[in-house]
């Protein structure tokens, strides 16, 4: 283990010792659930270790709160996606229903797609969804978004590029 890695591990350990109980309490109040709070608190510290970005002195709780808030949003978004998927699966005959493993893989893929789409500007995201899910023409999308057809072309190109880059990212 390098000196930098050891220093990072010590910093995270110190943050954990000083703030873990507080962070778990904050998340328990936000989520109303001690189990999810414990999981997310753990994930916050894993995130710190993964990114290596430590908070400036005196801003530990603010930094931890920002990371935790993002994770709470991700958790709720994932639960919405999972609920919508399970709602659709309820309409599928039992003989055609996917296995638990297939369900988990689909939910993971949908969550990743959602994350990519939420990084796009709102109009680009909406244009791509109107095109790919609703099958609208560029002209119809332009009318819906009250923009030019050339703007729709740019929005959809940006959305497709973001999806392509996510699919072909080194860690994908």
JSON list of N, CA and C in Angstrom, two decimals, residues 85 89 96-109:
[
{"chain": "A", "resi": 85, "resn": "UNK", "atom": "N", "xyz": [-40.95, -0.94, -12.79]},
{"chain": "A", "resi": 85, "resn": "UNK", "atom": "CA", "xyz": [-40.63, -2.18, -13.49]},
{"chain": "A", "resi": 85, "resn": "UNK", "atom": "C", "xyz": [-41.48, -3.34, -12.95]},
{"chain": "A", "resi": 89, "resn": "UNK", "atom": "N", "xyz": [-44.16, -5.78, -14.73]},
{"chain": "A", "resi": 89, "resn": "UNK", "atom": "CA", "xyz": [-44.02, -7.24, -14.65]},
{"chain": "A", "resi": 89, "resn": "UNK", "atom": "C", "xyz": [-45.28, -7.92, -14.13]},
{"chain": "A", "resi": 96, "resn": "UNK", "atom": "N", "xyz": [-44.01, -16.35, -18.32]},
{"chain": "A", "resi": 96, "resn": "UNK", "atom": "CA", "xyz": [-43.06, -15.54, -19.08]},
{"chain": "A", "resi": 96, "resn": "UNK", "atom": "C", "xyz": [-42.24, -14.60, -18.20]},
{"chain": "A", "resi": 97, "resn": "UNK", "atom": "N", "xyz": [-42.52, -14.61, -16.92]},
{"chain": "A", "resi": 97, "resn": "UNK", "atom": "CA", "xyz": [-41.84, -13.69, -16.00]},
{"chain": "A", "resi": 97, "resn": "UNK", "atom": "C", "xyz": [-40.35, -14.04, -15.90]},
{"chain": "A", "resi": 98, "resn": "UNK", "atom": "N", "xyz": [-39.52, -13.00, -15.84]},
{"chain": "A", "resi": 98, "resn": "UNK", "atom": "CA", "xyz": [-38.08, -13.24, -15.72]},
{"chain": "A", "resi": 98, "resn": "UNK", "atom": "C", "xyz": [-37.70, -13.76, -14.34]},
{"chain": "A", "resi": 99, "resn": "UNK", "atom": "N", "xyz": [-36.55, -14.38, -14.27]},
{"chain": "A", "resi": 99, "resn": "UNK", "atom": "CA", "xyz": [-36.05, -14.87, -12.98]},
{"chain": "A", "resi": 99, "resn": "UNK", "atom": "C", "xyz": [-35.65, -13.69, -12.10]},
{"chain": "A", "resi": 100, "resn": "UNK", "atom": "N", "xyz": [-35.41, -13.96, -10.83]},
{"chain": "A", "resi": 100, "resn": "UNK", "atom": "CA", "xyz": [-34.98, -12.90, -9.91]},
{"chain": "A", "resi": 100, "resn": "UNK", "atom": "C", "xyz": [-33.68, -12.28, -10.38]},
{"chain": "A", "resi": 101, "resn": "UNK", "atom": "N", "xyz": [-32.77, -13.09, -10.88]},
{"chain": "A", "resi": 101, "resn": "UNK", "atom": "CA", "xyz": [-31.49, -12.58, -11.37]},
{"chain": "A", "resi": 101, "resn": "UNK", "atom": "C", "xyz": [-31.70, -11.66, -12.57]},
{"chain": "A", "resi": 102, "resn": "UNK", "atom": "N", "xyz": [-32.57, -12.08, -13.50]},
{"chain": "A", "resi": 102, "resn": "UNK", "atom": "CA", "xyz": [-32.86, -11.24, -14.66]},
{"chain": "A", "resi": 102, "resn": "UNK", "atom": "C", "xyz": [-33.52, -9.93, -14.23]},
{"chain": "A", "resi": 103, "resn": "UNK", "atom": "N", "xyz": [-34.40, -10.00, -13.26]},
{"chain": "A", "resi": 103, "resn": "UNK", "atom": "CA", "xyz": [-35.03, -8.78, -12.74]},
{"chain": "A", "resi": 103, "resn": "UNK", "atom": "C", "xyz": [-33.99, -7.82, -12.17]},
{"chain": "A", "resi": 104, "resn": "UNK", "atom": "N", "xyz": [-33.10, -8.36, -11.38]},
{"chain": "A", "resi": 104, "resn": "UNK", "atom": "CA", "xyz": [-32.05, -7.53, -10.78]},
{"chain": "A", "resi": 104, "resn": "UNK", "atom": "C", "xyz": [-31.17, -6.88, -11.85]},
{"chain": "A", "resi": 105, "resn": "UNK", "atom": "N", "xyz": [-30.84, -7.63, -12.89]},
{"chain": "A", "resi": 105, "resn": "UNK", "atom": "CA", "xyz": [-30.02, -7.09, -13.98]},
{"chain": "A", "resi": 105, "resn": "UNK", "atom": "C", "xyz": [-30.76, -5.99, -14.74]},
{"chain": "A", "resi": 106, "resn": "UNK", "atom": "N", "xyz": [-32.05, -6.19, -14.98]},
{"chain": "A", "resi": 106, "resn": "UNK", "atom": "CA", "xyz": [-32.84, -5.18, -15.68]},
{"chain": "A", "resi": 106, "resn": "UNK", "atom": "C", "xyz": [-32.94, -3.91, -14.84]},
{"chain": "A", "resi": 107, "resn": "UNK", "atom": "N", "xyz": [-33.20, -4.07, -13.56]},
{"chain": "A", "resi": 107, "resn": "UNK", "atom": "CA", "xyz": [-33.31, -2.90, -12.69]},
{"chain": "A", "resi": 107, "resn": "UNK", "atom": "C", "xyz": [-31.98, -2.15, -12.63]},
{"chain": "A", "resi": 108, "resn": "UNK", "atom": "N", "xyz": [-30.88, -2.88, -12.57]},
{"chain": "A", "resi": 108, "resn": "UNK", "atom": "CA", "xyz": [-29.56, -2.24, -12.57]},
{"chain": "A", "resi": 108, "resn": "UNK", "atom": "C", "xyz": [-29.33, -1.48, -13.87]},
{"chain": "A", "resi": 109, "resn": "UNK", "atom": "N", "xyz": [-29.67, -2.08, -15.00]},
{"chain": "A", "resi": 109, "resn": "UNK", "atom": "CA", "xyz": [-29.51, -1.42, -16.30]},
{"chain": "A", "resi": 109, "resn": "UNK", "atom": "C", "xyz": [-30.39, -0.18, -16.39]}
]
